[in-house]
PDB file of C-alpha atoms in Angstrom:
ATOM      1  CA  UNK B   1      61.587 -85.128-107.136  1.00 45.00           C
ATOM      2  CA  UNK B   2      62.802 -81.925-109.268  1.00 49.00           C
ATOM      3  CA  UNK B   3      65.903 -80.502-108.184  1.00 54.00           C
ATOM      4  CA  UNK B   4      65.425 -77.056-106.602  1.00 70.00           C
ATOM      5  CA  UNK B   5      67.765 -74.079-108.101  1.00 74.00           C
ATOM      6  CA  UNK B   6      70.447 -72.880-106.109  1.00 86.00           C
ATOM      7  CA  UNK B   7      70.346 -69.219-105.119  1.00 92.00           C
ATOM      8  CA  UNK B   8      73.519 -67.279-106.454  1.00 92.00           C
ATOM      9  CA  UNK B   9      75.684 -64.892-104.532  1.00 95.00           C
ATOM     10  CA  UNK B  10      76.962 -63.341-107.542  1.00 94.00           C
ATOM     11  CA  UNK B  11      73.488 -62.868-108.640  1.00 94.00           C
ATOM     12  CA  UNK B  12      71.426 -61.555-105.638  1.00 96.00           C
ATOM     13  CA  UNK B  13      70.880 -57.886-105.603  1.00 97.00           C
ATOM     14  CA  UNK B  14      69.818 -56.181-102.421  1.00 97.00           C
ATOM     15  CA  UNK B  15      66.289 -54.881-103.422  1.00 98.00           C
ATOM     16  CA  UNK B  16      65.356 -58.603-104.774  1.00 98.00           C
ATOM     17  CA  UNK B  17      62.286 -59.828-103.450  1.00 98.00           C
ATOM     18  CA  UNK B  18      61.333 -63.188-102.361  1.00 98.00           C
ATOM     19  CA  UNK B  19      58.643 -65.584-104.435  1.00 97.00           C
ATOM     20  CA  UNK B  20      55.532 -65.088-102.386  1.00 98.00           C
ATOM     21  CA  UNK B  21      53.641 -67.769-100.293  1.00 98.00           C
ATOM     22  CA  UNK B  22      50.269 -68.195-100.034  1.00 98.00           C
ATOM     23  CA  UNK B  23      47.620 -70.106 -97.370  1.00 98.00           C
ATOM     24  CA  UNK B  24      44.456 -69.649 -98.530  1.00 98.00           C
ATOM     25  CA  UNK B  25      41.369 -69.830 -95.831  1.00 98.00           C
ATOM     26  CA  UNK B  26      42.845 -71.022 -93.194  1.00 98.00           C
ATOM     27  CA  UNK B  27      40.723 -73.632 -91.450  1.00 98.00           C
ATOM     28  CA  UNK B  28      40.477 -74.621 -88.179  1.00 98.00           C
ATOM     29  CA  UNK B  29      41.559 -77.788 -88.854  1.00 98.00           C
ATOM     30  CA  UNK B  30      45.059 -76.379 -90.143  1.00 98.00           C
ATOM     31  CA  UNK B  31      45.530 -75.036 -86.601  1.00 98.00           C
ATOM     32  CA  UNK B  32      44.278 -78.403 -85.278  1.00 98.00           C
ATOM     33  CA  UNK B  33      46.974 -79.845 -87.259  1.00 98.00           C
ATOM     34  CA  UNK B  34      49.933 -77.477 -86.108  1.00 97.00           C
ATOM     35  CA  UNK B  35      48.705 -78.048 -82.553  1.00 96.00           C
ATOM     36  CA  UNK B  36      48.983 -81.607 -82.972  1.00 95.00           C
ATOM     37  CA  UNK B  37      52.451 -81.736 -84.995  1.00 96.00           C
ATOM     38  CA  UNK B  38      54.065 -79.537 -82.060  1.00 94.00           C
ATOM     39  CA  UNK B  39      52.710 -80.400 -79.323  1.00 91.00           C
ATOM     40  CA  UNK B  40      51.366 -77.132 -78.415  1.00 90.00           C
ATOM     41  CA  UNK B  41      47.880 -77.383 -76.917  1.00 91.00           C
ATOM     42  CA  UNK B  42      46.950 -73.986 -75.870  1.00 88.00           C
ATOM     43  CA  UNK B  43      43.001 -74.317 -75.565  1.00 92.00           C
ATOM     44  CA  UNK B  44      43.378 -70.480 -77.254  1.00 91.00           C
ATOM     45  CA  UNK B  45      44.128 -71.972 -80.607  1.00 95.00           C
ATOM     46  CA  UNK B  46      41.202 -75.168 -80.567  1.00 96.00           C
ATOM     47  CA  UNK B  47      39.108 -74.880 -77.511  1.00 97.00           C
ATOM     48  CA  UNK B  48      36.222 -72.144 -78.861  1.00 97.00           C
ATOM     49  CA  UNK B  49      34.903 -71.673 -75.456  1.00 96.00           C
ATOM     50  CA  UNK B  50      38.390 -71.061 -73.621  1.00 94.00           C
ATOM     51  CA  UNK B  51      39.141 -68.690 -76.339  1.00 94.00           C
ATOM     52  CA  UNK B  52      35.778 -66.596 -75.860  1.00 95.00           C
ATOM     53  CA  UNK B  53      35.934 -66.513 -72.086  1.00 92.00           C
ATOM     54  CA  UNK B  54      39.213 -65.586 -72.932  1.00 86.00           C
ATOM     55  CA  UNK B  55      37.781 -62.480 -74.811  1.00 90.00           C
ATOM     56  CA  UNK B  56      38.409 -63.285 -78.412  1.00 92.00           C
ATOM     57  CA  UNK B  57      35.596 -63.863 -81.193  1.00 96.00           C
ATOM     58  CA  UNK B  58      37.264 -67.158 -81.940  1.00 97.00           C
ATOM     59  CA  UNK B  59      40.416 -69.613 -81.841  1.00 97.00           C
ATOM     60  CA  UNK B  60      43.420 -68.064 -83.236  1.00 97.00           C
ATOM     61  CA  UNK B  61      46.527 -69.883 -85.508  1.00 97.00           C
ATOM     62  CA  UNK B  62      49.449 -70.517 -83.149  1.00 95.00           C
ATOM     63  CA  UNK B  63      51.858 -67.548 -84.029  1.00 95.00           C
ATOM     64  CA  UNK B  64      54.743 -70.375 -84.641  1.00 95.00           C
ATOM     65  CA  UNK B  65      52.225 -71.844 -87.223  1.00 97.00           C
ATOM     66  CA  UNK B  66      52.169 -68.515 -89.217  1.00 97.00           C
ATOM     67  CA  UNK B  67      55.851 -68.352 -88.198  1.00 98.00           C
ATOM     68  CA  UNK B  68      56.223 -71.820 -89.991  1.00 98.00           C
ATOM     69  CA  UNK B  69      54.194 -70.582 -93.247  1.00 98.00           C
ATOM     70  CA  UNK B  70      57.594 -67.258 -93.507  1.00 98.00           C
ATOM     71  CA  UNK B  71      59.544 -70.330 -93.258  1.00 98.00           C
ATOM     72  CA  UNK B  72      58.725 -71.784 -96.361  1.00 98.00           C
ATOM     73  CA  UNK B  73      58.571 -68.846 -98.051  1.00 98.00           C
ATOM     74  CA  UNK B  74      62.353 -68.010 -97.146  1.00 98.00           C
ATOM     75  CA  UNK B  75      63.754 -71.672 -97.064  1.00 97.00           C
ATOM     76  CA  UNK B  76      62.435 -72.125-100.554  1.00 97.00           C
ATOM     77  CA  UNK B  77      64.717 -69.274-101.106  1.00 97.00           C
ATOM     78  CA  UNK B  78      67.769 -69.199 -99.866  1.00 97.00           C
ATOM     79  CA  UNK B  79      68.051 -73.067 -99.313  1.00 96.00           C
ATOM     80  CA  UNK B  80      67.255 -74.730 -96.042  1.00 97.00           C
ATOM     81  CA  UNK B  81      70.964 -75.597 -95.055  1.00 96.00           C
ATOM     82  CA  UNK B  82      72.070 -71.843 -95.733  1.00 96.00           C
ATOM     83  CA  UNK B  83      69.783 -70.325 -92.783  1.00 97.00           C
ATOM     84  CA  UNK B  84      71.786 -68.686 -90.069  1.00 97.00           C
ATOM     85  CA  UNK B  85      69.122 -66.335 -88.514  1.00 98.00           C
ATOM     86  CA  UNK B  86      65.436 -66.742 -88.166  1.00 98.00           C
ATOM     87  CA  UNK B  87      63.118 -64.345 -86.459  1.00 98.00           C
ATOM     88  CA  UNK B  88      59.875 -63.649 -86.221  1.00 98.00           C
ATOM     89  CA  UNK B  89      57.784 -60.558 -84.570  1.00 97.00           C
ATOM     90  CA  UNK B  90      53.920 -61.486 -84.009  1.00 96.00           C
ATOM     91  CA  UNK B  91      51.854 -58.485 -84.735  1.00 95.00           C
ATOM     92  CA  UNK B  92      48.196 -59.579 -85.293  1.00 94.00           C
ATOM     93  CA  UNK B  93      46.662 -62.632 -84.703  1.00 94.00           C
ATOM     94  CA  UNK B  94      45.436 -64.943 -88.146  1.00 97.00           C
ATOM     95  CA  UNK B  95      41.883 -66.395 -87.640  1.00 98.00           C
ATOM     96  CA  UNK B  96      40.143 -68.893 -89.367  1.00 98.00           C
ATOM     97  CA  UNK B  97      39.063 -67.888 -92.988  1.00 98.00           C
ATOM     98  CA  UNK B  98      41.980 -65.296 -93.211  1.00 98.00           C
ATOM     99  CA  UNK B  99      44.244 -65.786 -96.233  1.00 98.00           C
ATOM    100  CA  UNK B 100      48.100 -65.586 -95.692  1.00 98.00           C
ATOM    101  CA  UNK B 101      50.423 -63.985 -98.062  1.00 98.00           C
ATOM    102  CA  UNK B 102      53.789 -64.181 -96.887  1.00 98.00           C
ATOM    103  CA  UNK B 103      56.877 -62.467 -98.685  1.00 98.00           C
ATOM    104  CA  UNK B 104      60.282 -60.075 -97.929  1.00 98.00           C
ATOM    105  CA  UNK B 105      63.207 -58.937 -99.848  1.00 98.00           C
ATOM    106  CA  UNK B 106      67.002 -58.446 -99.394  1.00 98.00           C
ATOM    107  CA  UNK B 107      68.345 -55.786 -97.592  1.00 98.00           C
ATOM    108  CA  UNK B 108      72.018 -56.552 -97.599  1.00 98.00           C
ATOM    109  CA  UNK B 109      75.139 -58.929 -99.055  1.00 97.00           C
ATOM    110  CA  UNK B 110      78.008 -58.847 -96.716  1.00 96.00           C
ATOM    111  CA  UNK B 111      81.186 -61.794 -96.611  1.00 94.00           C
ATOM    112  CA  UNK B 112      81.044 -63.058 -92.762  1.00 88.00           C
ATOM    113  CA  UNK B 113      83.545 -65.502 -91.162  1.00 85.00           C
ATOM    114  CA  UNK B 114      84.547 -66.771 -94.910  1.00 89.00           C
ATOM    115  CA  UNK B 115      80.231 -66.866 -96.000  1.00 91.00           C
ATOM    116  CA  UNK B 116      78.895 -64.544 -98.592  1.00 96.00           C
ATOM    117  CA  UNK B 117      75.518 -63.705 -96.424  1.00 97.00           C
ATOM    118  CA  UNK B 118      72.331 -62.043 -97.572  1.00 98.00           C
ATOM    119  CA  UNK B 119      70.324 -60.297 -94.555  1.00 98.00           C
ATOM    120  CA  UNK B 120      66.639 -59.936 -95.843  1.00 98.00           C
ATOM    121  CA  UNK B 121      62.994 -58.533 -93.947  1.00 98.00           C
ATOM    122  CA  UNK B 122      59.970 -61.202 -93.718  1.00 98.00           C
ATOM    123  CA  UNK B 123      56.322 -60.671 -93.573  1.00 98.00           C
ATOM    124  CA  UNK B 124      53.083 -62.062 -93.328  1.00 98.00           C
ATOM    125  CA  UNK B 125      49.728 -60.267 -93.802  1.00 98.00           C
ATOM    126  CA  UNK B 126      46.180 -61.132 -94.161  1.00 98.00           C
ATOM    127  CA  UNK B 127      43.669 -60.516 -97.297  1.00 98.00           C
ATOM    128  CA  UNK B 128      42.851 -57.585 -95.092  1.00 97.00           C
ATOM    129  CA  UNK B 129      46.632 -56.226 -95.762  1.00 97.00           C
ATOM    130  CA  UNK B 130      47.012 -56.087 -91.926  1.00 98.00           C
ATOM    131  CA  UNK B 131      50.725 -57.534 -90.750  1.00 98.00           C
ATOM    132  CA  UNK B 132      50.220 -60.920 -88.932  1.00 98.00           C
ATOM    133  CA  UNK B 133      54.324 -60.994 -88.950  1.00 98.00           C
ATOM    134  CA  UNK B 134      57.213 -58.804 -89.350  1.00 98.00           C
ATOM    135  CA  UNK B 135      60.746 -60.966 -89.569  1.00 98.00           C
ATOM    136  CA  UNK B 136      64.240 -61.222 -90.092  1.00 98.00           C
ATOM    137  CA  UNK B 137      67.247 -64.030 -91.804  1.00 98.00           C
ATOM    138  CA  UNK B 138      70.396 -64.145 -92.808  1.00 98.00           C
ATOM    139  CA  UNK B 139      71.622 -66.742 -94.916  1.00 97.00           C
ATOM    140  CA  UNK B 140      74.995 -68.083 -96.065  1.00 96.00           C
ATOM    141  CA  UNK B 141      74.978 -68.891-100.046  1.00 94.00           C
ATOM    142  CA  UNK B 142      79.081 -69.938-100.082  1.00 69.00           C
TER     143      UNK B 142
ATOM    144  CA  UNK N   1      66.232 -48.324 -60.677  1.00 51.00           C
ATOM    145  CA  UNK N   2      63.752 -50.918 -60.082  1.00 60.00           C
ATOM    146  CA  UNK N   3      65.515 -54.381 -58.791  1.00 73.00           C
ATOM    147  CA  UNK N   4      66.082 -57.390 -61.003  1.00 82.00           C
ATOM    148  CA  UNK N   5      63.169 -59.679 -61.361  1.00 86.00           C
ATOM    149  CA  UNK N   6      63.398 -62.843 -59.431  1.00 84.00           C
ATOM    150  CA  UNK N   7      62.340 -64.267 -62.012  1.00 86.00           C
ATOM    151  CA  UNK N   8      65.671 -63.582 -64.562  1.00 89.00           C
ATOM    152  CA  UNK N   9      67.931 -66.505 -63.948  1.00 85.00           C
ATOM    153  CA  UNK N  10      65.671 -69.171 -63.608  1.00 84.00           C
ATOM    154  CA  UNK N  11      66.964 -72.445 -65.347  1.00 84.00           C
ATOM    155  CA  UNK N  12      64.978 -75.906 -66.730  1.00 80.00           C
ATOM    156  CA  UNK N  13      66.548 -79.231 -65.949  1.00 83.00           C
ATOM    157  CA  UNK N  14      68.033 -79.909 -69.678  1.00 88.00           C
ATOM    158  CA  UNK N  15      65.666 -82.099 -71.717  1.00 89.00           C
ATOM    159  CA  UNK N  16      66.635 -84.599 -74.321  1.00 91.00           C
ATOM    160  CA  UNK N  17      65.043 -84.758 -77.754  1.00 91.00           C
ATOM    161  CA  UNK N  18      65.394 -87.136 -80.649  1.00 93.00           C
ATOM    162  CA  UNK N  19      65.062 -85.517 -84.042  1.00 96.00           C
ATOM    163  CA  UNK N  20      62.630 -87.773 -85.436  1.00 95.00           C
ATOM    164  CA  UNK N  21      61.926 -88.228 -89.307  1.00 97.00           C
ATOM    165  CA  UNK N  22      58.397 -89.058 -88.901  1.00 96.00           C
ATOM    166  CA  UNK N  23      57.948 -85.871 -86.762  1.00 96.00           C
ATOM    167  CA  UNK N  24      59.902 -83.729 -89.010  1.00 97.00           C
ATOM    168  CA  UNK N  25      57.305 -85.328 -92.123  1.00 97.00           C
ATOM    169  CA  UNK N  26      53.998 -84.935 -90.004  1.00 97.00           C
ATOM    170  CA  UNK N  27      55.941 -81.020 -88.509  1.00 97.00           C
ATOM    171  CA  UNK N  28      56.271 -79.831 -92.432  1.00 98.00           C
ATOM    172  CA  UNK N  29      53.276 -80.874 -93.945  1.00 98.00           C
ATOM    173  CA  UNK N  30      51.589 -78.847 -91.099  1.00 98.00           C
ATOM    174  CA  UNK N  31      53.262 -75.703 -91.872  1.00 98.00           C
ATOM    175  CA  UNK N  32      52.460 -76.628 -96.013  1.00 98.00           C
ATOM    176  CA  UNK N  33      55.925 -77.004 -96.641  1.00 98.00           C
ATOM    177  CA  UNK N  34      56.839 -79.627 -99.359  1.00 97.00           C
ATOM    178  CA  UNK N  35      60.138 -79.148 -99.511  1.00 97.00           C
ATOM    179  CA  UNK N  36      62.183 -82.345-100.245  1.00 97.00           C
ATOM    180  CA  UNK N  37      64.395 -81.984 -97.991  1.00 97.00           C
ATOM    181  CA  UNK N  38      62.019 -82.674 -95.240  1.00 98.00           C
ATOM    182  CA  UNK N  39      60.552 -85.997 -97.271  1.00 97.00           C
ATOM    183  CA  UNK N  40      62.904 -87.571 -99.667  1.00 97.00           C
ATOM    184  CA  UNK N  41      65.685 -89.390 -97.932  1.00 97.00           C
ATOM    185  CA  UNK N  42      67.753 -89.678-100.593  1.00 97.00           C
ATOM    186  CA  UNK N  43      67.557 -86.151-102.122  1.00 96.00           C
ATOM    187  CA  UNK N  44      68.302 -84.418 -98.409  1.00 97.00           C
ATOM    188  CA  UNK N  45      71.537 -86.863 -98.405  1.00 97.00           C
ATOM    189  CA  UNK N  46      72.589 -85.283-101.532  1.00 95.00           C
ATOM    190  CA  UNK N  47      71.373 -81.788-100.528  1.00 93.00           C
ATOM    191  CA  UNK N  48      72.280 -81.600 -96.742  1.00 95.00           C
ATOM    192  CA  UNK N  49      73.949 -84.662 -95.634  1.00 96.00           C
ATOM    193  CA  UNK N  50      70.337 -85.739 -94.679  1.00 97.00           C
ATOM    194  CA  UNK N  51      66.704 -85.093 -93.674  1.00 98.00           C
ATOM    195  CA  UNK N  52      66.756 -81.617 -91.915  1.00 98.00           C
ATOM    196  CA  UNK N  53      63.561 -80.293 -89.752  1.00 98.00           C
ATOM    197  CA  UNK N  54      62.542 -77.131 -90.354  1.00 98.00           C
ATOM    198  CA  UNK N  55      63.540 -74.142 -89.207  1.00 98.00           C
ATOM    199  CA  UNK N  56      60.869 -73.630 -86.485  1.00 97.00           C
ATOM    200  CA  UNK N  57      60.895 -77.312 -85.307  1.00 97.00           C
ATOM    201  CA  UNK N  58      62.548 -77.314 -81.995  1.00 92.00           C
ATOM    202  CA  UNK N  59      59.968 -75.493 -80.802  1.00 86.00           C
ATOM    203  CA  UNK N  60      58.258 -78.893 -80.186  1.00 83.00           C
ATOM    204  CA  UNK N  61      60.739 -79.473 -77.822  1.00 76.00           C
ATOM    205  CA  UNK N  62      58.985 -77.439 -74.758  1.00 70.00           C
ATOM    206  CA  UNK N  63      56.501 -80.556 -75.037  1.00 69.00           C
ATOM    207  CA  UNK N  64      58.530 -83.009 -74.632  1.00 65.00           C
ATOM    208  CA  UNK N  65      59.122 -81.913 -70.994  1.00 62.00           C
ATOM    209  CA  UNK N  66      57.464 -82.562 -68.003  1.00 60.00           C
ATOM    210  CA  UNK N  67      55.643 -80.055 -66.371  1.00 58.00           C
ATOM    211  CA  UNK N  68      57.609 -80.261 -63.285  1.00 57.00           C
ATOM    212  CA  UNK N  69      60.361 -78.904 -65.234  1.00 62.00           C
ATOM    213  CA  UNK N  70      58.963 -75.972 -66.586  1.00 68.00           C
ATOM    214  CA  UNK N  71      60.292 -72.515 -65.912  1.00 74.00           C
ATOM    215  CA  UNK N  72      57.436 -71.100 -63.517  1.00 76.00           C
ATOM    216  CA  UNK N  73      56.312 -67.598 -64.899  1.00 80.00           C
ATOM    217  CA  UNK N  74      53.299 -66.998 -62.333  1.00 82.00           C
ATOM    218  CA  UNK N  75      51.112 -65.709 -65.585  1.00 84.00           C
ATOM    219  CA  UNK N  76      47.355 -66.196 -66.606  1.00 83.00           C
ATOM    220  CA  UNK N  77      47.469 -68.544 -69.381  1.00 74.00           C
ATOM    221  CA  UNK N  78      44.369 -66.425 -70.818  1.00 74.00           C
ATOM    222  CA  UNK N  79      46.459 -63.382 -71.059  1.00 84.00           C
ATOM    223  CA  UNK N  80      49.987 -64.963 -72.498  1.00 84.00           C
ATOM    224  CA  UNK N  81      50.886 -64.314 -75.973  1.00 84.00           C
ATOM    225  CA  UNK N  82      53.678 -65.637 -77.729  1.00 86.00           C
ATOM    226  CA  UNK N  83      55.471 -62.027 -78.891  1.00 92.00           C
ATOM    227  CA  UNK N  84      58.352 -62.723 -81.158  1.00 95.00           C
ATOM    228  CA  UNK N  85      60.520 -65.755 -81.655  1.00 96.00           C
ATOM    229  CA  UNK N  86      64.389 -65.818 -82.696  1.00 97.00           C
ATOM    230  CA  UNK N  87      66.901 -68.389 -83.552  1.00 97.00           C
ATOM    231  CA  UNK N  88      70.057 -69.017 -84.974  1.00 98.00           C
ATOM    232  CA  UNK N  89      71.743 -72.111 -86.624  1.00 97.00           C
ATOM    233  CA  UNK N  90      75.276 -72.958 -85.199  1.00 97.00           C
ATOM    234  CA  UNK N  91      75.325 -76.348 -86.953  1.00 96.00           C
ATOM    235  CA  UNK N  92      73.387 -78.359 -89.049  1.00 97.00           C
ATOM    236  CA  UNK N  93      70.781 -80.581 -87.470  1.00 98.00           C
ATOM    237  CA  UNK N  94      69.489 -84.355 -88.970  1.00 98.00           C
ATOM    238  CA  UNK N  95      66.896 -86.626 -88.298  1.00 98.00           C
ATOM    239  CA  UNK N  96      68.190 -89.218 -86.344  1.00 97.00           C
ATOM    240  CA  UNK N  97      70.311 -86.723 -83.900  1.00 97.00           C
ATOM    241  CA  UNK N  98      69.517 -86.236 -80.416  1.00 96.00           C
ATOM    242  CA  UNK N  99      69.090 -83.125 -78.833  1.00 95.00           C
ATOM    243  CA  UNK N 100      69.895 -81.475 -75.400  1.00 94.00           C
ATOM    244  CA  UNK N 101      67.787 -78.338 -74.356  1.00 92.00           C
ATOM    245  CA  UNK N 102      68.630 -75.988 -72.265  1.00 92.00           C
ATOM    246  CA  UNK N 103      66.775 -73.269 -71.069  1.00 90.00           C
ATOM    247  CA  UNK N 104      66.545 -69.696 -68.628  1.00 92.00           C
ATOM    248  CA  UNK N 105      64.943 -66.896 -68.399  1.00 93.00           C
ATOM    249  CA  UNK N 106      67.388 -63.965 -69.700  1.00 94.00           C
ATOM    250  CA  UNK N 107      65.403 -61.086 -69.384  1.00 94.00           C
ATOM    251  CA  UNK N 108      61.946 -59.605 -67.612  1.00 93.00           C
ATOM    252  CA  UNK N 109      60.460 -56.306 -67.759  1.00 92.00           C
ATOM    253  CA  UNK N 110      57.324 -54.536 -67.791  1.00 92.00           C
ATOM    254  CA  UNK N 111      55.364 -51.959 -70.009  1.00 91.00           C
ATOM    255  CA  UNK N 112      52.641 -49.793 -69.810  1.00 90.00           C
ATOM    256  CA  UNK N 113      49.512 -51.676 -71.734  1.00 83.00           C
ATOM    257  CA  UNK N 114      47.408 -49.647 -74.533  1.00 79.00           C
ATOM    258  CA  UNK N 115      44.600 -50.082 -72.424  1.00 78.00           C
ATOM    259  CA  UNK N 116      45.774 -49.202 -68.789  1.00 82.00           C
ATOM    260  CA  UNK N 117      47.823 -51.500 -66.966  1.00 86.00           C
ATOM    261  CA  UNK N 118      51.010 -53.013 -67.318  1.00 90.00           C
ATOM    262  CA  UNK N 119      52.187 -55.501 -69.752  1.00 93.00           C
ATOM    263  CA  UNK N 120      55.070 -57.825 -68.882  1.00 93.00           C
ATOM    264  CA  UNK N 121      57.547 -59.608 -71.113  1.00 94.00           C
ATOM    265  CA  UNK N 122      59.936 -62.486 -70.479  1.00 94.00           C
ATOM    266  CA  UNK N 123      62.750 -64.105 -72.665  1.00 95.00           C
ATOM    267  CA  UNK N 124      63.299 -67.547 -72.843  1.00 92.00           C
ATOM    268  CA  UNK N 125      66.537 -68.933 -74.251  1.00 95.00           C
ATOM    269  CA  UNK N 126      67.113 -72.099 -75.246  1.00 94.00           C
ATOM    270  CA  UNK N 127      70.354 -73.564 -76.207  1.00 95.00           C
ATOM    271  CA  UNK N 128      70.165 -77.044 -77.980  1.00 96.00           C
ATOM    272  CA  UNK N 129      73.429 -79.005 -78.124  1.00 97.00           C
ATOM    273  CA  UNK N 130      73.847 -82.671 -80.312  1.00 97.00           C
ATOM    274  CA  UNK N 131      74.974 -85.865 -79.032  1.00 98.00           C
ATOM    275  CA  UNK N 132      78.495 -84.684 -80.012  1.00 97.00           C
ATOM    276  CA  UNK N 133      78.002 -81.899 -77.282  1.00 97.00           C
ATOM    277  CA  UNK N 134      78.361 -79.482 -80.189  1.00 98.00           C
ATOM    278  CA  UNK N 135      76.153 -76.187 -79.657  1.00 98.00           C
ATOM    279  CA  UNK N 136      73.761 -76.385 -82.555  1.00 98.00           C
ATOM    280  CA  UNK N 137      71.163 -73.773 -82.501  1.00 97.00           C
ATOM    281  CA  UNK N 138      70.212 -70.847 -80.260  1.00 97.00           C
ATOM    282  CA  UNK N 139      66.447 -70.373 -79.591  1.00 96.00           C
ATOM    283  CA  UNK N 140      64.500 -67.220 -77.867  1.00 96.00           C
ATOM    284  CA  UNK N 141      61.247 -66.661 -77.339  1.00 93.00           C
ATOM    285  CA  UNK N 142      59.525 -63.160 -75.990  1.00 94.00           C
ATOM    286  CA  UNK N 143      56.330 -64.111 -73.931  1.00 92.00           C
ATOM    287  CA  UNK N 144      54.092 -61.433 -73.092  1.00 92.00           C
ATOM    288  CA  UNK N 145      51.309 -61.300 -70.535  1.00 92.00           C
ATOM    289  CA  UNK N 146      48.731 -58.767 -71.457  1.00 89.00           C
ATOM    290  CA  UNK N 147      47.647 -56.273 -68.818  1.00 86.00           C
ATOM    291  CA  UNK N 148      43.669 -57.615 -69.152  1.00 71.00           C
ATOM    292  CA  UNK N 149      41.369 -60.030 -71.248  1.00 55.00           C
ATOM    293  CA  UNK N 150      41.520 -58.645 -74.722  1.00 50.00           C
ATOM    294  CA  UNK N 151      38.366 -56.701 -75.687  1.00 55.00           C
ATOM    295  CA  UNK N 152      35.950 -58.213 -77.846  1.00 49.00           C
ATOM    296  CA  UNK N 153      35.718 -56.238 -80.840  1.00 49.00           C
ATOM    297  CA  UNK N 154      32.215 -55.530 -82.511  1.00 47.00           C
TER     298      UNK N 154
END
């Protein structure tokens, strides 16, 4: 497989943005799958009539599935071995059809316990433009 | 001041967890991540000193517990929503390594909900430590449960 490129310390400038992800139409299947790979079976996210007597229109993605899609996005950027911090806010819930753009940029370079660091913001919104997820990292690039 | 909730304190047994490479494969192509590190044996040796999960992966590791060992939050499953995760990487994790979770709850308190009512969250940390004993990775989760049954929008 092609060798990724290496993110540069030197390089980075706070400001930078991150290469966007995209999912497009998520299917219900897709959540079937995360479900499956996790073990999380919440009848919210598969079982249609738990989710409507539950009050919602349909089943909804597992947050830590749209979670997993800001992952890639940053781990294809800094490196997966660099991550120190990962977090994730959940602030609207994806449904099936929705399209998922995720993205975020770098806020700050800083030397920590030897590491030249970036700290960066995260997000994921829908075709909509609502925000399914606001997030955080740092990253070590030494 | 309102007293602490029972509830803070509260501790799982710890539960074990091999880092499987199969799991980590079937875990990333679930989240669409292609990422070599997670398929190609040989090109995570080079990279990372081998096949790493991904970053959200240990959260499989609340189903690999019995339910007798789960932290009891006396909330409607209908009205739980997973609020915000965290975590942060100590050390490096492989495929092959086995895990030990441990987990409590660290903090509970209430809110008023948008729609009347109160909303209450709980934090969940985990702390996962390798077959070394070495603390690898810090995980915490916010659960909320909703003051009602979401309204159906029309």
């Amino acid at each position: 497989m092609a060798e990724r490129r290496k993110l540069d310390y030197a390089a980075v400038r706070e400001g930078d943005e991150l290469p966007k992800f995209e999912v497009k139409n998520l299917t219900r299947t897709d959540i079937v799958r995360y479900a499956g790979a996790s073990g999380d079976f919440n009848p919210i996210h598969h079982d249609q009539t738990f989710a409507s007597g539950a009050g919602y229109p349909t089943v909804f993605a597992h947050g830590m599935l749209n979670a997993g899609f800001v992952s890639k996005c940053l781990t294809d950027y800094v490196g997966r071995p660099n991550l120190r911090k990962f977090s994730v806010n959940f602030r609207t819930q994806v449904w099936p059809g929705d399209t998922i753009t995720c993205g975020g940029k770098v806020t700050r370079k800083f030397e920590e316990r030897g590491e030249q660091c970036i700290e960066g913001e995260l997000f994921a919104v829908n075709q909509r433009g609502e925000v399914a997820i606001t997030g955080s990292f740092v990253a070590a690039l030494s | 001041m309102a007293e602490k909730d029972p509830r803070i304190g509260r501790t799982t047994q710890p539960v074990t967890m091999r880092v499987e490479f199969g799991k980590i494969r079937e875990f990333a192509a679930a989240i669409k991540d292609d990422n070599p590190i997670y398929f190609d044996e040989d090109y995570a040796r080079r990279e990372a000193g081998g096949v790493m999960p991904p970053p959200t992966f240990t959260m499989t590791q609340a189903f690999w517990d019995s339910h007798s060992n789960r932290i009891e939050l006396g909330m409607d499953l209908r009205r739980v929503l997973h609020g915000g995760q965290e975590f942060e990487y100590v050390q490096p994790v492989h495929a092959g390594d086995t895990l030990t979770a441990r987990s409590s709850i660290t903090d509970v308190f209430k809110k008023p909900g948008k729609r009347g009512g109160e909303m209450t969250f709980a934090v969940l940390e985990t702390q996962f430590s390798n077959q070394r004993g070495e603390i690898v990775l810090y995980s915490r989760s916010t659960i909320i449960e909703t003051a009602k049954p979401v309204e159906k929008k029309d």
